[in-house]
Amino acid sequence: MAELKSASDRQKAVDSYLRAANVGAVTLVLFSIFDFYDTVYGPADLDSALSIVLLVCVVAFLWAMVHLFRHRDADEFTLALWHSGVTAAFIALIVWALFGNMITGLYWGLTADVQATESAEMQMVDYWTAPVCIAAFFVAFHIKRFRGH
């Protein structure tokens, strides 16, 4: 990272970093709402307006993740935020890999889904791996951010 010239430049870098974190979290929530809508109402026939909103969300999310990665060392606080988020995402990945099948089996048992098969269970675990890890990242990131430690 290039040396920042003054405290105001440093503060601008931190503000930009935190703004990117907010954008990433909001787009993750929007993706979750869209996925819930898609699950409840079946495969959605996207009209042009919703397609554009979804495309904007994808671009914003990708920008946010790239910005968070490239500017994670803007100062010590942002680096600590990054580390807490990445640690939580890694732990979520390990837990999901170990217990994801049990969680989906429990879900299907509680909802009495008799058509559930082993391959469908694995597809569900594979489908939810990235969202679970990214959600864990942003939850830990913002908990650390708002607690201030």
Tab-separated table of C-alpha atoms in Angstrom:
chain	number	residue	atom	x	y	z
A	1	MET	CA	0.000	0.000	0.000
A	2	ALA	CA	1.271	3.476	-0.789
A	3	GLU	CA	1.950	5.738	2.163
A	4	LEU	CA	-0.912	8.071	2.882
A	5	LYS	CA	0.077	11.702	3.173
A	6	SER	CA	-2.163	12.979	5.952
A	7	ALA	CA	-4.746	11.934	8.476
A	8	SER	CA	-7.535	13.103	6.199
A	9	ASP	CA	-6.298	10.816	3.397
A	10	ARG	CA	-6.184	7.963	5.864
A	11	GLN	CA	-9.685	8.759	7.097
A	12	LYS	CA	-10.966	8.862	3.511
A	13	ALA	CA	-9.471	5.407	2.907
A	14	VAL	CA	-11.129	4.035	6.053
A	15	ASP	CA	-14.465	5.647	5.167
A	16	SER	CA	-14.288	4.151	1.687
A	17	TYR	CA	-13.491	0.752	3.192
A	18	LEU	CA	-16.424	0.882	5.606
A	19	ARG	CA	-18.721	2.072	2.811
A	20	ALA	CA	-17.692	-0.956	0.742
A	21	ALA	CA	-18.474	-3.189	3.728
A	22	ASN	CA	-21.936	-1.644	3.976
A	23	VAL	CA	-22.529	-2.164	0.247
A	24	GLY	CA	-21.440	-5.800	0.514
A	25	ALA	CA	-23.739	-6.482	3.450
A	26	VAL	CA	-26.740	-4.781	1.825
A	27	THR	CA	-26.283	-6.641	-1.450
A	28	LEU	CA	-26.004	-9.923	0.452
A	29	VAL	CA	-29.339	-9.168	2.130
A	30	LEU	CA	-30.876	-8.309	-1.255
A	31	PHE	CA	-29.588	-11.596	-2.709
A	32	SER	CA	-31.117	-13.447	0.239
A	33	ILE	CA	-34.482	-11.757	-0.268
A	34	PHE	CA	-34.411	-12.586	-3.983
A	35	ASP	CA	-33.451	-16.204	-3.244
A	36	PHE	CA	-36.260	-16.509	-0.680
A	37	TYR	CA	-38.717	-15.078	-3.202
A	38	ASP	CA	-37.426	-17.477	-5.845
A	39	THR	CA	-37.718	-20.444	-3.464
A	40	VAL	CA	-41.240	-19.600	-2.273
A	41	TYR	CA	-42.757	-18.632	-5.612
A	42	GLY	CA	-40.779	-20.950	-7.858
A	43	PRO	CA	-38.314	-19.988	-10.546
A	44	ALA	CA	-38.993	-16.352	-11.175
A	45	ASP	CA	-39.483	-15.035	-14.643
A	46	LEU	CA	-37.389	-11.953	-14.297
A	47	ASP	CA	-38.796	-8.851	-15.845
A	48	SER	CA	-36.323	-6.341	-17.185
A	49	ALA	CA	-36.424	-4.045	-14.142
A	50	LEU	CA	-35.715	-6.861	-11.692
A	51	SER	CA	-32.964	-8.181	-13.948
A	52	ILE	CA	-31.298	-4.776	-13.956
A	53	VAL	CA	-31.573	-4.514	-10.168
A	54	LEU	CA	-30.041	-7.970	-9.796
A	55	LEU	CA	-27.229	-7.088	-12.200
A	56	VAL	CA	-26.503	-3.870	-10.290
A	57	CYS	CA	-26.424	-5.877	-7.060
A	58	VAL	CA	-23.952	-8.365	-8.527
A	59	VAL	CA	-21.659	-5.609	-9.778
A	60	ALA	CA	-21.889	-3.741	-6.457
A	61	PHE	CA	-21.156	-6.912	-4.497
A	62	LEU	CA	-18.134	-7.749	-6.628
A	63	TRP	CA	-16.845	-4.181	-6.313
A	64	ALA	CA	-17.305	-4.306	-2.544
A	65	MET	CA	-15.457	-7.600	-2.140
A	66	VAL	CA	-12.560	-6.490	-4.358
A	67	HIS	CA	-12.361	-3.158	-2.531
A	68	LEU	CA	-12.418	-4.872	0.862
A	69	PHE	CA	-9.638	-7.215	-0.190
A	70	ARG	CA	-7.397	-4.609	-1.813
A	71	HIS	CA	-7.746	-1.983	0.924
A	72	ARG	CA	-7.870	-4.219	3.986
A	73	ASP	CA	-4.692	-2.629	5.357
A	74	ALA	CA	-5.838	0.996	5.221
A	75	ASP	CA	-5.102	1.084	8.952
A	76	GLU	CA	-4.950	-1.269	11.925
A	77	PHE	CA	-8.694	-1.167	12.579
A	78	THR	CA	-9.662	-2.141	9.031
A	79	LEU	CA	-7.098	-4.935	9.103
A	80	ALA	CA	-8.593	-6.199	12.367
A	81	LEU	CA	-12.074	-6.048	10.813
A	82	TRP	CA	-10.839	-8.023	7.813
A	83	HIS	CA	-9.214	-10.657	10.011
A	84	SER	CA	-12.304	-11.149	12.153
A	85	GLY	CA	-14.492	-11.553	9.063
A	86	VAL	CA	-12.134	-13.968	7.342
A	87	THR	CA	-11.736	-16.028	10.510
A	88	ALA	CA	-15.496	-16.313	10.919
A	89	ALA	CA	-15.924	-17.266	7.255
A	90	PHE	CA	-13.263	-19.968	7.585
A	91	ILE	CA	-14.879	-21.386	10.731
A	92	ALA	CA	-18.275	-21.318	9.004
A	93	LEU	CA	-16.773	-23.184	6.049
A	94	ILE	CA	-15.364	-25.904	8.303
A	95	VAL	CA	-18.572	-26.239	10.329
A	96	TRP	CA	-20.730	-26.247	7.185
A	97	ALA	CA	-18.513	-28.870	5.552
A	98	LEU	CA	-18.710	-31.100	8.620
A	99	PHE	CA	-22.339	-30.577	9.603
A	100	GLY	CA	-24.077	-29.304	6.466
A	101	ASN	CA	-25.511	-32.704	5.602
A	102	MET	CA	-26.904	-33.083	9.105
A	103	ILE	CA	-28.428	-29.619	9.007
A	104	THR	CA	-30.156	-30.236	5.673
A	105	GLY	CA	-31.279	-33.695	6.808
A	106	LEU	CA	-32.755	-32.171	9.956
A	107	TYR	CA	-34.485	-29.503	7.869
A	108	TRP	CA	-35.983	-32.093	5.534
A	109	GLY	CA	-36.999	-34.271	8.479
A	110	LEU	CA	-38.779	-31.397	10.186
A	111	THR	CA	-40.569	-30.350	7.006
A	112	ALA	CA	-41.471	-33.988	6.189
A	113	ASP	CA	-39.977	-33.821	2.712
A	114	VAL	CA	-40.206	-37.464	1.644
A	115	GLN	CA	-38.818	-36.844	-1.833
A	116	ALA	CA	-35.444	-35.746	-0.470
A	117	THR	CA	-32.597	-37.811	-1.801
A	118	GLU	CA	-28.904	-37.999	-1.014
A	119	SER	CA	-27.944	-36.169	-4.204
A	120	ALA	CA	-30.489	-33.409	-3.545
A	121	GLU	CA	-29.089	-33.051	-0.038
A	122	MET	CA	-25.565	-32.657	-1.397
A	123	GLN	CA	-26.787	-30.112	-3.943
A	124	MET	CA	-28.366	-28.096	-1.156
A	125	VAL	CA	-25.150	-28.184	0.885
A	126	ASP	CA	-23.114	-27.154	-2.153
A	127	TYR	CA	-25.573	-24.387	-3.027
A	128	TRP	CA	-25.478	-22.820	0.439
A	129	THR	CA	-21.723	-23.067	1.084
A	130	ALA	CA	-20.774	-19.652	-0.347
A	131	PRO	CA	-23.751	-17.717	1.100
A	132	VAL	CA	-23.156	-19.176	4.570
A	133	CYS	CA	-19.468	-18.226	4.495
A	134	ILE	CA	-20.076	-14.741	3.100
A	135	ALA	CA	-22.826	-14.110	5.638
A	136	ALA	CA	-20.492	-15.234	8.434
A	137	PHE	CA	-17.854	-12.839	7.087
A	138	PHE	CA	-20.156	-9.823	7.139
A	139	VAL	CA	-21.766	-10.692	10.481
A	140	ALA	CA	-18.375	-10.998	12.207
A	141	PHE	CA	-17.062	-7.937	10.365
A	142	HIS	CA	-19.916	-5.727	11.516
A	143	ILE	CA	-20.005	-7.118	15.052
A	144	LYS	CA	-16.327	-6.259	15.383
A	145	ARG	CA	-16.936	-2.884	13.759
A	146	PHE	CA	-19.775	-1.854	16.051
A	147	ARG	CA	-18.183	-3.243	19.199
A	148	GLY	CA	-15.013	-1.347	18.380
A	149	HIS	CA	-12.545	-3.838	19.869
